[in-house]
Each structure stands twice: as C-alpha cells, then as structure tokens.
Coordinates of C-alpha atoms in Angstrom, one line a residue:
X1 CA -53.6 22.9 -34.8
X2 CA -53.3 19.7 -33.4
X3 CA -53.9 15.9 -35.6
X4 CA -57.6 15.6 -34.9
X5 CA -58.3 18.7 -36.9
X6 CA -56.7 17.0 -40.6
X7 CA -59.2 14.9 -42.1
X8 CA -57.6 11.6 -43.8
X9 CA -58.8 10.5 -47.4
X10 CA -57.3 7.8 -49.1
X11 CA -57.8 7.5 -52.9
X12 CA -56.6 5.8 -56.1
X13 CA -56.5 8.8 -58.7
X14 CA -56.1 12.4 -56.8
X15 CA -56.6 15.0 -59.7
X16 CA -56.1 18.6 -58.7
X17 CA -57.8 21.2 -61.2
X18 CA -61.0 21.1 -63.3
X19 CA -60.1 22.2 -66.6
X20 CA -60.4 20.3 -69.9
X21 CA -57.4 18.3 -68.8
X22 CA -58.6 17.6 -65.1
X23 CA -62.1 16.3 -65.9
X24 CA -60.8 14.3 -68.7
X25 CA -58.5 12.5 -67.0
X26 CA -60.3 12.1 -64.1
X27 CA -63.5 10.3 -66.2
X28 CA -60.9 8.0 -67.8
X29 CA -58.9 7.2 -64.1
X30 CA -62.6 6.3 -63.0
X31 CA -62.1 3.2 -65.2
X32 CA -59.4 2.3 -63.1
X33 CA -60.2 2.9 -59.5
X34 CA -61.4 6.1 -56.9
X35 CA -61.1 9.4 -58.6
X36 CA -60.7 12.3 -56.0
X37 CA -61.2 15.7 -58.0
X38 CA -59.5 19.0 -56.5
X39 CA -60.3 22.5 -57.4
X40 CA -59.8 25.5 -55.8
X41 CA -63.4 27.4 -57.5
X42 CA -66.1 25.0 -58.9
X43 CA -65.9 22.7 -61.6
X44 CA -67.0 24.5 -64.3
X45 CA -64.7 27.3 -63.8
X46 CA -61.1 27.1 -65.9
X47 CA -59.3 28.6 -68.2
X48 CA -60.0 25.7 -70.4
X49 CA -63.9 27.0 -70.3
X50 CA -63.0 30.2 -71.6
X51 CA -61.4 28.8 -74.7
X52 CA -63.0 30.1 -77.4
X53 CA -61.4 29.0 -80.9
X54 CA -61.4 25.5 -80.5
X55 CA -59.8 22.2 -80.9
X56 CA -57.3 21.3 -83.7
X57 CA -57.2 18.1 -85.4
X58 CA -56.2 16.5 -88.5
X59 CA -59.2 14.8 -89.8
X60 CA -60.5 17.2 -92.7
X61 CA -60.4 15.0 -96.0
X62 CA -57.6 17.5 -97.3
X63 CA -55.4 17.7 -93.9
X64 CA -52.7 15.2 -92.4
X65 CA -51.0 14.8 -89.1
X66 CA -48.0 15.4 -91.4
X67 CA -49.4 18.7 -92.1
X68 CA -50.7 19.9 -88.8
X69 CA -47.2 18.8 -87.7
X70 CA -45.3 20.7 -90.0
X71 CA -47.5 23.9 -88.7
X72 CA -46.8 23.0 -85.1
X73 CA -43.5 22.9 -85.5
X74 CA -42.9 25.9 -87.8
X75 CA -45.2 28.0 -85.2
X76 CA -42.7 26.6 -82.5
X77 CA -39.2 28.1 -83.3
X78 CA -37.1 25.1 -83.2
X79 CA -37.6 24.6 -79.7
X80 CA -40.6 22.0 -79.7
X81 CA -40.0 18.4 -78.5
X82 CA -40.7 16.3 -82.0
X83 CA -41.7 13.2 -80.0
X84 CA -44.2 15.1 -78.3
X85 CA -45.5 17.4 -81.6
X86 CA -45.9 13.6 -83.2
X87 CA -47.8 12.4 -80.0
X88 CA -50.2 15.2 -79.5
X89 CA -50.8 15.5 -83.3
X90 CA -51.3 11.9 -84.0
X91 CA -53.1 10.6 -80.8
X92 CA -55.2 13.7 -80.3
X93 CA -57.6 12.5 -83.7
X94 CA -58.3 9.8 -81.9
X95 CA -59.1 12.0 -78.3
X96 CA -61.2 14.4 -80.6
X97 CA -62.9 11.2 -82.5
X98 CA -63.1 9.9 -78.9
X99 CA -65.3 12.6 -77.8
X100 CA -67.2 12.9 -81.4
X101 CA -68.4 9.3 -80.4
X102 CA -69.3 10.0 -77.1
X103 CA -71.7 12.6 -77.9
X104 CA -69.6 15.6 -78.4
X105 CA -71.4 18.1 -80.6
X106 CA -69.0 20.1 -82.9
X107 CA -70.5 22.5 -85.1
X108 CA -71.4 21.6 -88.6
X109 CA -72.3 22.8 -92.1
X110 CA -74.1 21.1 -94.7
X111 CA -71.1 19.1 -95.4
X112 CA -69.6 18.0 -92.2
X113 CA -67.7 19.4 -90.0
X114 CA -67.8 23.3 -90.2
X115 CA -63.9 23.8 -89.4
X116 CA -62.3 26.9 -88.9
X117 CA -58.8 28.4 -89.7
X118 CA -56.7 30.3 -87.3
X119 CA -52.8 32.1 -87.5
X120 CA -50.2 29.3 -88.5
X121 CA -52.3 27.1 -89.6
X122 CA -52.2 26.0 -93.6
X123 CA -55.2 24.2 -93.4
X124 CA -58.8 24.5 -92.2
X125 CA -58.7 21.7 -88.6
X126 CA -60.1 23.7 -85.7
X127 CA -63.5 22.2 -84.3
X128 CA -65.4 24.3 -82.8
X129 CA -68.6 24.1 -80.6
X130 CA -71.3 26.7 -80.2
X131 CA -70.0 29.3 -82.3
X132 CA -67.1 30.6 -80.5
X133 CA -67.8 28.9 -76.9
X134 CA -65.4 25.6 -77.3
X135 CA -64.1 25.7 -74.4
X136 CA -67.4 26.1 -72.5
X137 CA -69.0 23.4 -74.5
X138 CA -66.5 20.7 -74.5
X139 CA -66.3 21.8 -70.2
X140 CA -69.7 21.6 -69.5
X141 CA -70.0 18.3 -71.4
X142 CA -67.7 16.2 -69.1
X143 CA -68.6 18.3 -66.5
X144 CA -72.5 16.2 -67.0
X145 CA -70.0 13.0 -67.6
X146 CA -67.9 13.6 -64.1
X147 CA -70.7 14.5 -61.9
X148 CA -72.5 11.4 -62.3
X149 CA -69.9 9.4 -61.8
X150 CA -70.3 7.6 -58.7
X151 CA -66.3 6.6 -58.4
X152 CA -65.4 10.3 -58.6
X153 CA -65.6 12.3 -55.5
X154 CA -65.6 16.2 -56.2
X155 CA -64.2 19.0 -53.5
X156 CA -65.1 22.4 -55.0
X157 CA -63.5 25.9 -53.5
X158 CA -60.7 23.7 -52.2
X159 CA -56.8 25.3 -52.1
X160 CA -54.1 22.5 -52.4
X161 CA -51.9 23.9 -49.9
X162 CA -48.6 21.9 -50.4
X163 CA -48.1 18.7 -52.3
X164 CA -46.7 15.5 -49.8
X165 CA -43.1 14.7 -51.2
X166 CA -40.1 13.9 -49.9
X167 CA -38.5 15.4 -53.8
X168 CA -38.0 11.8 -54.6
X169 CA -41.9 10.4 -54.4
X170 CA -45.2 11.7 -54.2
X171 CA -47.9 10.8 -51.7
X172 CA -50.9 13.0 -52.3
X173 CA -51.6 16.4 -50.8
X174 CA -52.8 18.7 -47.9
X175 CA -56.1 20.2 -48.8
X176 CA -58.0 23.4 -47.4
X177 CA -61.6 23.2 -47.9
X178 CA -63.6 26.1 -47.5
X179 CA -67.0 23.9 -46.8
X180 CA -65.3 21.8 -44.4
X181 CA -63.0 24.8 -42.6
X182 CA -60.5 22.1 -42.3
X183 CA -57.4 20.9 -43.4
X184 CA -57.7 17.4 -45.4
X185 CA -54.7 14.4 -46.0
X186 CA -55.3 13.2 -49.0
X187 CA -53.5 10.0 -49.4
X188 CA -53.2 8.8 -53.0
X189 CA -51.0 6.5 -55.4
X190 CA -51.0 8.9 -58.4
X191 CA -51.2 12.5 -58.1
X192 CA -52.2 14.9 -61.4
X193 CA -51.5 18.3 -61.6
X194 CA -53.8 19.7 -63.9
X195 CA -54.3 23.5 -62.4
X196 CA -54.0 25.2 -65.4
X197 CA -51.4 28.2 -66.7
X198 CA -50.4 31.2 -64.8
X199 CA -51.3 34.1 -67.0
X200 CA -53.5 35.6 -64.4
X201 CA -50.1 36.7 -62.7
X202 CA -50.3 39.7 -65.2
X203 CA -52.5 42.9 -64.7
X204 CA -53.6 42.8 -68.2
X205 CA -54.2 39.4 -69.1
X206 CA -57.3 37.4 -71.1
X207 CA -57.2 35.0 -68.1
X208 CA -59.0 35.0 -64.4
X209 CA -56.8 36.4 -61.8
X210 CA -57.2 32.9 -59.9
X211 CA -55.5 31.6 -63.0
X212 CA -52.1 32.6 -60.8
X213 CA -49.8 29.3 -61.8
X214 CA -50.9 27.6 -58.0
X215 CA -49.8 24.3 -60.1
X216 CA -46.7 25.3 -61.2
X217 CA -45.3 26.4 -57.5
X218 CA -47.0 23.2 -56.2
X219 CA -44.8 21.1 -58.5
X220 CA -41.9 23.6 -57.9
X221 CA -42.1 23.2 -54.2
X222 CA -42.1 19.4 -54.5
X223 CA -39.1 18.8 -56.3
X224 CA -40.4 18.9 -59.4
X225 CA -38.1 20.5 -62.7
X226 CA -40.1 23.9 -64.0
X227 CA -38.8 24.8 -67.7
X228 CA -39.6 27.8 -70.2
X229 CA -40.6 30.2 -68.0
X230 CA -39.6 32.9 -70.2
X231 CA -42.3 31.9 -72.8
X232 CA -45.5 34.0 -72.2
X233 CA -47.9 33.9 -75.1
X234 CA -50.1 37.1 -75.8
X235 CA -53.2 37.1 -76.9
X236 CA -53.4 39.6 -80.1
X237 CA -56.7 40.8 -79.6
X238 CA -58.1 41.1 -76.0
X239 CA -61.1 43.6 -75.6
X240 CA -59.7 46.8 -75.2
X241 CA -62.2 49.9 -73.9
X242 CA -61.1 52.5 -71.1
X243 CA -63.8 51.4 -68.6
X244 CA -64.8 47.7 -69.8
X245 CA -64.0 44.7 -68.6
X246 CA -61.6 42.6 -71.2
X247 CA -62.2 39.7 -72.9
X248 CA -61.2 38.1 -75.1
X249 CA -61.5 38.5 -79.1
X250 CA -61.2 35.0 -80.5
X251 CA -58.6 34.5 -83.3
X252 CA -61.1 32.5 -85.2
X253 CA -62.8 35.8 -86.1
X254 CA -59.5 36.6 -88.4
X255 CA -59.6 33.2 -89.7
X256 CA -62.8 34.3 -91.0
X257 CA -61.7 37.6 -92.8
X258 CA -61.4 40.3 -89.7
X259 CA -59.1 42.7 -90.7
X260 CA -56.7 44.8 -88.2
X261 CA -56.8 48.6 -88.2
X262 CA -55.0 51.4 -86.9
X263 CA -56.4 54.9 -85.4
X264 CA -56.0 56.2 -89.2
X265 CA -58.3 53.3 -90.3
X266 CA -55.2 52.1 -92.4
X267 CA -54.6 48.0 -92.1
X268 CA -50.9 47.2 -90.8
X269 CA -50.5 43.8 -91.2
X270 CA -48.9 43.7 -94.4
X271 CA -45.8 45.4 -92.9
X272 CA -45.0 42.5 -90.7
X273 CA -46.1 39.2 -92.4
X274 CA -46.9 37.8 -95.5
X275 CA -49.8 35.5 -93.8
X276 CA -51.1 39.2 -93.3
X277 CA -53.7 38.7 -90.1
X278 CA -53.6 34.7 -90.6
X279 CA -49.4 35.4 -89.1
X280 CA -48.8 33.0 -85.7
X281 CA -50.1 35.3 -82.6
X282 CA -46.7 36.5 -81.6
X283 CA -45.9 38.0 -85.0
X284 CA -49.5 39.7 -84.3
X285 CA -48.9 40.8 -81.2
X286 CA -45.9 42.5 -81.6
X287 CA -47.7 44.3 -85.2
X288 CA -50.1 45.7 -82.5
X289 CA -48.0 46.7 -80.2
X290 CA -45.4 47.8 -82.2
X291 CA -48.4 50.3 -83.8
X292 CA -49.8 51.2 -80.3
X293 CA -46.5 52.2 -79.4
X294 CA -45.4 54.3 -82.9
X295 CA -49.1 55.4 -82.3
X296 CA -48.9 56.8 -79.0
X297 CA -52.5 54.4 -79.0
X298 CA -53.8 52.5 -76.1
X299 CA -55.5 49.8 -78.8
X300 CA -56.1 49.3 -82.7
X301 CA -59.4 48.1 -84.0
X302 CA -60.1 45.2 -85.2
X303 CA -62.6 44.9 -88.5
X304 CA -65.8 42.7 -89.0
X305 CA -67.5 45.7 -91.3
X306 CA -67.1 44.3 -94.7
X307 CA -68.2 40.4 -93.9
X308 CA -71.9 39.4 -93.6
X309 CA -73.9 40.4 -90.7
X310 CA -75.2 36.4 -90.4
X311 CA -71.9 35.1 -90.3
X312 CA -70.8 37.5 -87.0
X313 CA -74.3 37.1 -85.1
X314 CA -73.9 33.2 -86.0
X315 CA -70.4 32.2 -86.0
X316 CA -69.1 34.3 -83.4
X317 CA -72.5 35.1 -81.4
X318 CA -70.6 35.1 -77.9
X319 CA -68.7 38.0 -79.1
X320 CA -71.3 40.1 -80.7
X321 CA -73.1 40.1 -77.5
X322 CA -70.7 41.0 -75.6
X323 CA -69.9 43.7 -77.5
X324 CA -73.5 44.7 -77.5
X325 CA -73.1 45.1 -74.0
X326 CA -70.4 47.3 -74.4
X327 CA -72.5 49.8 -76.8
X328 CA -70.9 48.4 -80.1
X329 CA -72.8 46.9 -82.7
X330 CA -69.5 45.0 -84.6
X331 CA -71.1 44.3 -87.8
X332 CA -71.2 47.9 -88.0
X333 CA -68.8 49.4 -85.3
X334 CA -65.0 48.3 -85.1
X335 CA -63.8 46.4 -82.4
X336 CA -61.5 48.0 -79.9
X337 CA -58.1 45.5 -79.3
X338 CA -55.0 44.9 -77.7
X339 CA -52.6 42.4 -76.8
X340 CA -52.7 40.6 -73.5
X341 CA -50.8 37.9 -71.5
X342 CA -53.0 34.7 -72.4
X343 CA -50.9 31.1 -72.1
X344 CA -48.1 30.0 -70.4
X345 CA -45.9 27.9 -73.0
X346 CA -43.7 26.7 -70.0
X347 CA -44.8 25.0 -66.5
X348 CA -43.8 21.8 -64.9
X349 CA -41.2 19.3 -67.1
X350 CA -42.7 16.0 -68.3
X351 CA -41.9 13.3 -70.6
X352 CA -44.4 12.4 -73.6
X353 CA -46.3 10.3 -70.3
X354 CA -47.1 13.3 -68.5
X355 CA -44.7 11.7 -66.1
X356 CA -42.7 14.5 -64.1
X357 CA -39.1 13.7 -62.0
X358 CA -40.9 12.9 -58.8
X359 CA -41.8 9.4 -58.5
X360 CA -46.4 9.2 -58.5
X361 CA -46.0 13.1 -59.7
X362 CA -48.1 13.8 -62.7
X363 CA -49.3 16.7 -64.8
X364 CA -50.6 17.7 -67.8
X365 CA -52.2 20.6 -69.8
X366 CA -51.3 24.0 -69.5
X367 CA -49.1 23.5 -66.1
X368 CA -47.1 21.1 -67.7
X369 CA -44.2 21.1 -70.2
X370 CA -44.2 18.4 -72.1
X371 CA -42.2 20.7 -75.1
X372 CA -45.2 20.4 -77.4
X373 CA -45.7 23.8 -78.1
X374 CA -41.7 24.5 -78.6
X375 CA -41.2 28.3 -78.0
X376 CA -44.6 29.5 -79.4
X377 CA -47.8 27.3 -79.0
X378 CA -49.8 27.1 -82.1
X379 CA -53.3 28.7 -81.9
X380 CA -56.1 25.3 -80.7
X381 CA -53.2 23.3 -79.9
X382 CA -54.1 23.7 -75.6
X383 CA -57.4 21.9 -76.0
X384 CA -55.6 19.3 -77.9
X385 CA -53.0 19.0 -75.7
X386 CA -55.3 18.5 -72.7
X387 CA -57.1 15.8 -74.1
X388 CA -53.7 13.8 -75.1
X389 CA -51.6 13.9 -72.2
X390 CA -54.3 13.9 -69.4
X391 CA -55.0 10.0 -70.9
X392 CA -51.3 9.2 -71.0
X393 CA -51.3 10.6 -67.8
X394 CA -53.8 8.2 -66.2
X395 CA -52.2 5.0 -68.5
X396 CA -48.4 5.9 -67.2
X397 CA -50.2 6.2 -63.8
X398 CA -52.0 2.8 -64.0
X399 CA -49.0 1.3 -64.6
X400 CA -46.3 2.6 -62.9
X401 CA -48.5 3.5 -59.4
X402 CA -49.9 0.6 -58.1
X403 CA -48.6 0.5 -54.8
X404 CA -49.8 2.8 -51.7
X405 CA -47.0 4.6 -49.9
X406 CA -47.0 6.1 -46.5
X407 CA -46.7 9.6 -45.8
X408 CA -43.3 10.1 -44.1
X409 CA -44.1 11.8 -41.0
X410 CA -42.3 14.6 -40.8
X411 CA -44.6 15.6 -43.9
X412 CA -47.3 14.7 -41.3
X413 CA -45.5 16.9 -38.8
X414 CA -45.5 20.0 -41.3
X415 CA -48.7 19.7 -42.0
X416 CA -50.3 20.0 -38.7
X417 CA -48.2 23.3 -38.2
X418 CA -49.7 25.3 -41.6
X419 CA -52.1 27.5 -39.9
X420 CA -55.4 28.3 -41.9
X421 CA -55.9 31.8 -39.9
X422 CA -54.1 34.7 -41.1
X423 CA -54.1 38.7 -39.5
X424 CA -56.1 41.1 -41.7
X425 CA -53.0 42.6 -41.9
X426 CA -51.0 39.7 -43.7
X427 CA -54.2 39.5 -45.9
X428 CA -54.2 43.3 -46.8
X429 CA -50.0 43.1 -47.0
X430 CA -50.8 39.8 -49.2
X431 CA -53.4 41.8 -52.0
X432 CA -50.9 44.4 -52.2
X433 CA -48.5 42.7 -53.0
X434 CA -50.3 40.4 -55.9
X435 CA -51.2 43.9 -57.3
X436 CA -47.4 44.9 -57.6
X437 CA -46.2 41.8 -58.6
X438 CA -49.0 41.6 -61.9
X439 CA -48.1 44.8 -62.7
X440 CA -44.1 44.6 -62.4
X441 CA -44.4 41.8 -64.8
X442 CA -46.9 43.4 -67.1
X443 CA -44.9 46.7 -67.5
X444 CA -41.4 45.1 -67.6
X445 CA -41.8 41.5 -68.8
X446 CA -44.7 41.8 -71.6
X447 CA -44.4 41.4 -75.4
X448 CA -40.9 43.1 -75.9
X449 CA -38.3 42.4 -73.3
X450 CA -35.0 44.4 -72.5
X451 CA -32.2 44.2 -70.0
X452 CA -33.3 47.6 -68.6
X453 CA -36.5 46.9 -68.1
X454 CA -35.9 43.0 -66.7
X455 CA -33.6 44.1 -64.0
X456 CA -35.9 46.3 -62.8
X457 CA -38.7 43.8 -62.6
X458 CA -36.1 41.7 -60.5
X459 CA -34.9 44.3 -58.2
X460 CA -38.9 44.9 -57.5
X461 CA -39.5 41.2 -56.7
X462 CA -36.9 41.1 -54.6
X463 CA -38.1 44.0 -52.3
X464 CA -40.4 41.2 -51.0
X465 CA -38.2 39.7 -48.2
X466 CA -38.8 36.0 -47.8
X467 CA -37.2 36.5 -44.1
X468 CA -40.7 38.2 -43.1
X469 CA -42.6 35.6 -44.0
X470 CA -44.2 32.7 -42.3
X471 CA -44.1 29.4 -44.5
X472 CA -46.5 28.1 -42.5
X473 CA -49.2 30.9 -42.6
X474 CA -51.5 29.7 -45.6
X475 CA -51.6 34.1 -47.1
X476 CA -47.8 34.0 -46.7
X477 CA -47.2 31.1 -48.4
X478 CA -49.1 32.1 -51.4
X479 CA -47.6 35.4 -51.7
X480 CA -43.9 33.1 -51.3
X481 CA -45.3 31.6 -54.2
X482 CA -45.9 34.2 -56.3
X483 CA -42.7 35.7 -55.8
X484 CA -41.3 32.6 -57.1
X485 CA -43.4 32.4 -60.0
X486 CA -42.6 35.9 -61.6
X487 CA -39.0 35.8 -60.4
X488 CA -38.8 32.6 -62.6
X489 CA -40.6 34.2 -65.4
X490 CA -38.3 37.4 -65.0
X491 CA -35.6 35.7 -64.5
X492 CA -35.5 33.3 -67.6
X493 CA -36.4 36.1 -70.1
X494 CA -33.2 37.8 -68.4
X495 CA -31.2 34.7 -69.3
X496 CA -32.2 34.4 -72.7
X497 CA -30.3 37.0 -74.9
X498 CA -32.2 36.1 -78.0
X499 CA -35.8 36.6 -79.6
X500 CA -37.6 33.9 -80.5
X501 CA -41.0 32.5 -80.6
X502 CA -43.2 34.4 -77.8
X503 CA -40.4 35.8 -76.2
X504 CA -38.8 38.7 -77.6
X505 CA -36.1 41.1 -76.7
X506 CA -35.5 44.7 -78.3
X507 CA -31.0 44.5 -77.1
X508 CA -31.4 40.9 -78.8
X509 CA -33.5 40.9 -81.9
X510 CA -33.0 37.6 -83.6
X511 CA -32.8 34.0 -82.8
X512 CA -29.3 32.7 -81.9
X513 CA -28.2 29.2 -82.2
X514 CA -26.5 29.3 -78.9
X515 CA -30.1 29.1 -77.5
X516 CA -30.9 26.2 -79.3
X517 CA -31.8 25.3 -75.6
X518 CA -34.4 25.2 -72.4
X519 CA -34.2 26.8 -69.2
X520 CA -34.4 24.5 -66.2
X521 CA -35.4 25.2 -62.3
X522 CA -35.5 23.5 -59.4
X523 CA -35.7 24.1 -55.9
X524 CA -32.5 23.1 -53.8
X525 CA -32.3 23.8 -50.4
X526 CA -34.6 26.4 -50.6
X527 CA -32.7 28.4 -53.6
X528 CA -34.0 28.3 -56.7
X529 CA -31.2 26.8 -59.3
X530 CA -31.5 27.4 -63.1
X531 CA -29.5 24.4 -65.5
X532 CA -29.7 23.8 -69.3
X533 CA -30.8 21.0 -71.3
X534 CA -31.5 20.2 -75.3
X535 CA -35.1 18.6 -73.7

C-alpha cells in the first residue's frame, strides 16, 4: 500500500477510547487546543457505560477523604501507591463536585444526596445516577458535552493499529477507519490512552468481548512499562442462567440488604467474613466459588425476597427488568449468580500525572496503573479514578507537550507496509484462536490460581507460534496481541507465590512479605522481560 493511501491528520490532543476517562479528558483538552477522539465502536459504547454502582466520594456530612482512604487502602492489600490513594481520594470531590455543577444529576432523597454503600466501604459515598445505570448516565452526559464541541473531532469504529514511538517519544498513531477504508497518520503532541481494561479476554466475564486490553498491547508495543498483570478482579455476582446472556448484578443491591444463598437456601457469608455480604469483592468471590465448587453448583442465588418491592423496581430498576426478561420476577424469585472476570487492577505504569515512561505517552483509567487500587480495587473507585487522572492527564500534557515532533520515518516506512486485507483463512484461524485463549485463561487463571493449572495455561499460549505470523497483517497482529496479553496475565500469577488481594493461589494461601512488590514488563527486542519494583 503505497503513501497516497495514509491520510495525514495533525492535532493537539489525540485521545484513544471513549470511556468515562476518554470523553472527560478530551472535553477538558478542548480548553487547550484540537481534540481528536479515537474509538474503535462508537462513543457511547465502554465499559465505563456499563458501570452500574456508581461513583465514590467523600462529601456525605459524616464521611472524610481520611476515611474513604483508610477503606481504599485496607481494600488494597498493602500494595496501593499512597500518593496516588491520597490523589484520587482528595481531588476526585472536586471532579464529582465538578460535574454536580455542570449539570450532573445524581440521584437524591429528601435530604440530599441518596448515597449508597457497597463491600469495603465503612461509610455511605457512592453516587449514583438513575438507579443502577451510573455509568450510562454519567456517559451519555459528556457524550451531549463532546459532541457539540466544535474543537473535538470524533472517528467512531476506528482500530488504532500501532502507536508511532521510537520507545523513547511518542508521536501519535496509525489509524484504521472502517468509514474511510483507509489507514490515517495521526500526528499529535500528546497522546492518551484511555481504551479501557482487558476483562473481555475471559470467556466468562461481565465485560464486552471488544473490551480485549487493545490499550494495554498498544502501550506494551511502544515501549511502555505494563505492571500487575496478575491482578484480575471478579465480579461476585454476574447473571448466571444456563441459556441467558450475563450481566451483571450490581454490588449496590447488597449494600441495600441482598442476601447470598446456596442451592439449600442456607446463607454462607458468615463463614468467610465478618462484613458478611458488605466483605470487599474478592473475599465474595472466592465464598461463591468456594460454595459452587463444595456444591458441585454452577451458581448460588442471590436474595432480594425479604426487602420492599418499591425499593428493587426503584433503586435497582435496570436489573429487575432485565431479570423480567429472563422469566424472574426478583422481588419474589431469587437471582441466579456467579463470579466473573470484571476489572483489570493492572495495565500500563504511570505516575500520579498519568504520565507513562515514553516521552508525550499518556493514559489513564482502567488501562493505566497508576497503583491506586493496590492489589484489589475498592468497589466505585474506577469511575473515580477516571475522572482524576484523565484531568491530570491533559494538565501534565499541557505542560510538558508543547512542541510538535516529526514522525521518524522509518515509523513512516512501517506504516505503509501494515496491510488492512487479511485471507478468510487468517480471520477464521484468528476467532479460533481468541476462543482458546478466553477460555485457557478463564479455566486456569480465574479466581483461585495454582502452579498446575498456570503451566498449563502457558504451555497453551505458547502453542501459538509467533514465527507464523505476519506483524504486518492487521488479524495477525491482533491475535500477536492477545497472546501477549494473557501470557502476561499467566505469567505474573505464575510469579507470584502468594495470595493476596484479587489474586489468589490454593499451593500459596497467604500473603508473604517477600511480595511486598509489583511485577514489571516491557518489551525488549521483541521478548517480553519481567523486573521488580516497590512502585
């Protein structure tokens, strides 16, 4: 494909990804110069969207940042970042206060603010919107603010095919656009990554399967450091009927009084926590497993029976619908659960500035690592997150990106080589492939880990031979990259011969202060390297 078919765009701003942390930071970089906005479906659809508990803050009359703090960090496991706990917890009331004032509506009862309370959390600070449709709410609500900003240009259903970066500085990216059929330059003085998590990698997960960690390999294959990989949080309660579609149960509804059941109608949770159902999700999870498993059970049941019909059709409407749909009435019939791989705790390494070790290289939100969340994030910190660290993001950019670089051209070169045409074969070999992957990780690395199982899950990653592939055929490249993705993941929860947090191993059943420690990748000459560090 010769030069006349890439497009050139030059921009200020290049944000790639559309969740609550793209669109924020893209409205706020529009105060600053041209916004070009990347995503790969449309603008509306993200993980972020799905969210359904809500956003925590410290700004109920009996709550401090002190407090929410203290819950972050216990939920965390002593492997959080302090700087960045203090950041996100102090600056994120004025994000939340930010959006309040901009027209934001958060659901409210007759004296303010109706919050909510969810596992880890002493007090009542999640803010919620819509009943149990934050996410959607908060989305569509920039979404209104982004598309009628005139400095903002939007390319929906577009696939960031490699980041332009020499592993010392980043110039922008090489775009595929479906509208367009073409391949687009995109020349820019600040790139953010804001794609989103990689939970989608997993057969049974609470995410889209486009939610496949794109980011993550993006920043990988740049030069960029990747760190706690092994961390996978699972979602407690995901939908779980043979023949239905999942989805996912939000946590707010045991915050409210839902009780967890076995198959004997007997609760469980007082076996494995004294916070009962209010326990942080991974101590949850495992319960349920752990009884699925005794059980010989493919789900427990989660409870809305004994609370008031008004509350479930109100509070959590989104959920009794969808239920409905499903033939279950849940103020009268219980709801069907299991766990499910839900948010990636680990993703690209950043300082408290969203800054990553590439020069112009940004990200933030769930494909970042900023160390926020520790080794187990607590529940309505993401939204939070976003907010905080897609703003320092822009403010580190403003000040440290002025200056347009040229794309070295041998960057140039490699882009007019990546071929947009792939054989029905490579597509077929490609979908096969992404099936074997999600479910290698989802049998062997899920919610409890052994050496058995992870050396298994290696040797099946491996099978995939990187010497048949094509790093310049667009389907081979993204099947390289998922191999990389759930060999990191794989490979991390092999390193770490301890439990703690979201990642838990049966041969290793307690923390262990030798791993008072991350896991650190990067890509060196074309070999993935792992290193440790405190940070």
């Amino acid at each position: 494909m010769n030069k006349k078919n890439i497009s050139e765009i030059k921009t200020d701003f290049l944000i790639i990804g559309s969740g609550l942390s793209g669109l924020y930071s893209a409205i706020y970089a529009s105060k600053f110069g041209k916004v070009t906005l990347i995503t790969k479906s449309s603008i509306q659809e993200s993980n972020s969207y799905w969210a359904q508990g809500g956003i925590a803050a410290a700004i109920n009359d009996d709550d401090s940042i002190e407090i929410h703090k203290k819950d972050t960090l216990s939920a965390g496991c002593g492997l959080n970042n302090e700087e960045a706990v203090n950041t996100m917890v102090s600056e994120g009331t004025e994000r939340v206060q930010g959006l309040i004032n901009q027209g934001m509506n958060f659901d409210r009862a007759e004296s303010g603010f109706d919050f909510g309370i969810e596992g880890g959390h002493s007090r009542r600070r999640i803010l919620h919107a819509l009943g149990n449709e934050t996410g959607k709410a908060v989305v569509d609500f920039l979404c209104k603010e982004v598309e009628k900003n005139n400095k903002i240009t939007i390319y929906e259903n577009s696939f960031v095919i490699d980041l332009f970066s020499d592993s010392k500085s980043c110039f922008g990216c090489l775009v595929f656009s479906d509208k367009e059929k073409n391949k687009i330059s995109i020349h820019s003085k600040a790139t953010i990554v804001a794609t989103g998590g990689g939970c989608g990698l997993y057969s049974q997960s609470s995410n889209p399967s486009s939610t496949s960690g794109d980011g993550i390999a993006l920043g990988l294959n740049a030069g960029a450091v990747v760190k706690d990989m092994e961390f996978i949080q699972f979602h407690p309660t995901v939908f779980s009927k043979e023949g239905a579609q999942n989805f996912l149960i939000s946590e707010a509804i045991r915050g409210e009084g839902g009780q967890l059941v076995n198959h004997s109608k007997s609760r469980f949770m007082e076996n494995y926590s004294k916070q009962l159902e209010l326990a942080p999700r991974d101590i949850v999870a495992r319960a349920i497993f752990n009884e699925m498993r005794t059980n010989g059970e493919k789900n427990v049941f989660l409870s809305l029976k004994h609370l008031k019909p008004s509350l479930i059709k109100n509070r959590f409407k989104n959920t009794f619908e969808l239920c409905l749909r499903e033939g279950l009435d849940i103020t009268k019939d219980d709801i069907p659960v299991s766990p499910a791989a839900h948010y990636m705790i680990g993703g690209i390494k950043t300082n408290i500035s969203s800054q990553t070790n590439i020069k112009n290289l940004y990200a933030c939100g769930e494909v970042a690592c900023v160390g926020a969340h520790g080794a187990n994030r607590l529940a309505s910190n993401s939204l939070l997150e976003c907010l905080v660290f897609a703003k320092r993001a822009i403010d580190s950019a403003v000040k440290l990106s002025k200056k347009e670089m040229k794309i070295p051209k041998d960057l140039i070169e490699r882009a007019k080589k990546c071929s947009l045409i792939s054989s029905d074969k490579k597509v077929e070999s490609y979908l096969n492939y992404r099936i074997l992957l999600s479910q290698t990780i989802n049998n062997y690395v899920g919610i409890l880990r052994n050496k058995k199982d992870l050396l298994l899950a290696l040797n099946e990653i491996s099978s995939i031979k990187r010497t048949n592939l094509d790093e310049f055929d667009l389907i081979d490249k993204r099947l390289m990259n998922l191999k990389s993705l759930t060999y990191l993941i794989t490979k991390s929860a092999l390193l770490r011969e301890e439990s703690r947090g979201a990642h838990i191993r049966e041969d290793f059943s307690s923390e262990s202060s030798k791993w008072h420690k991350h896991i650190n990748w990067k890509l060196n000459n074309g070999t993935l390297r792992f290193s440790y560090s405190k940070q």
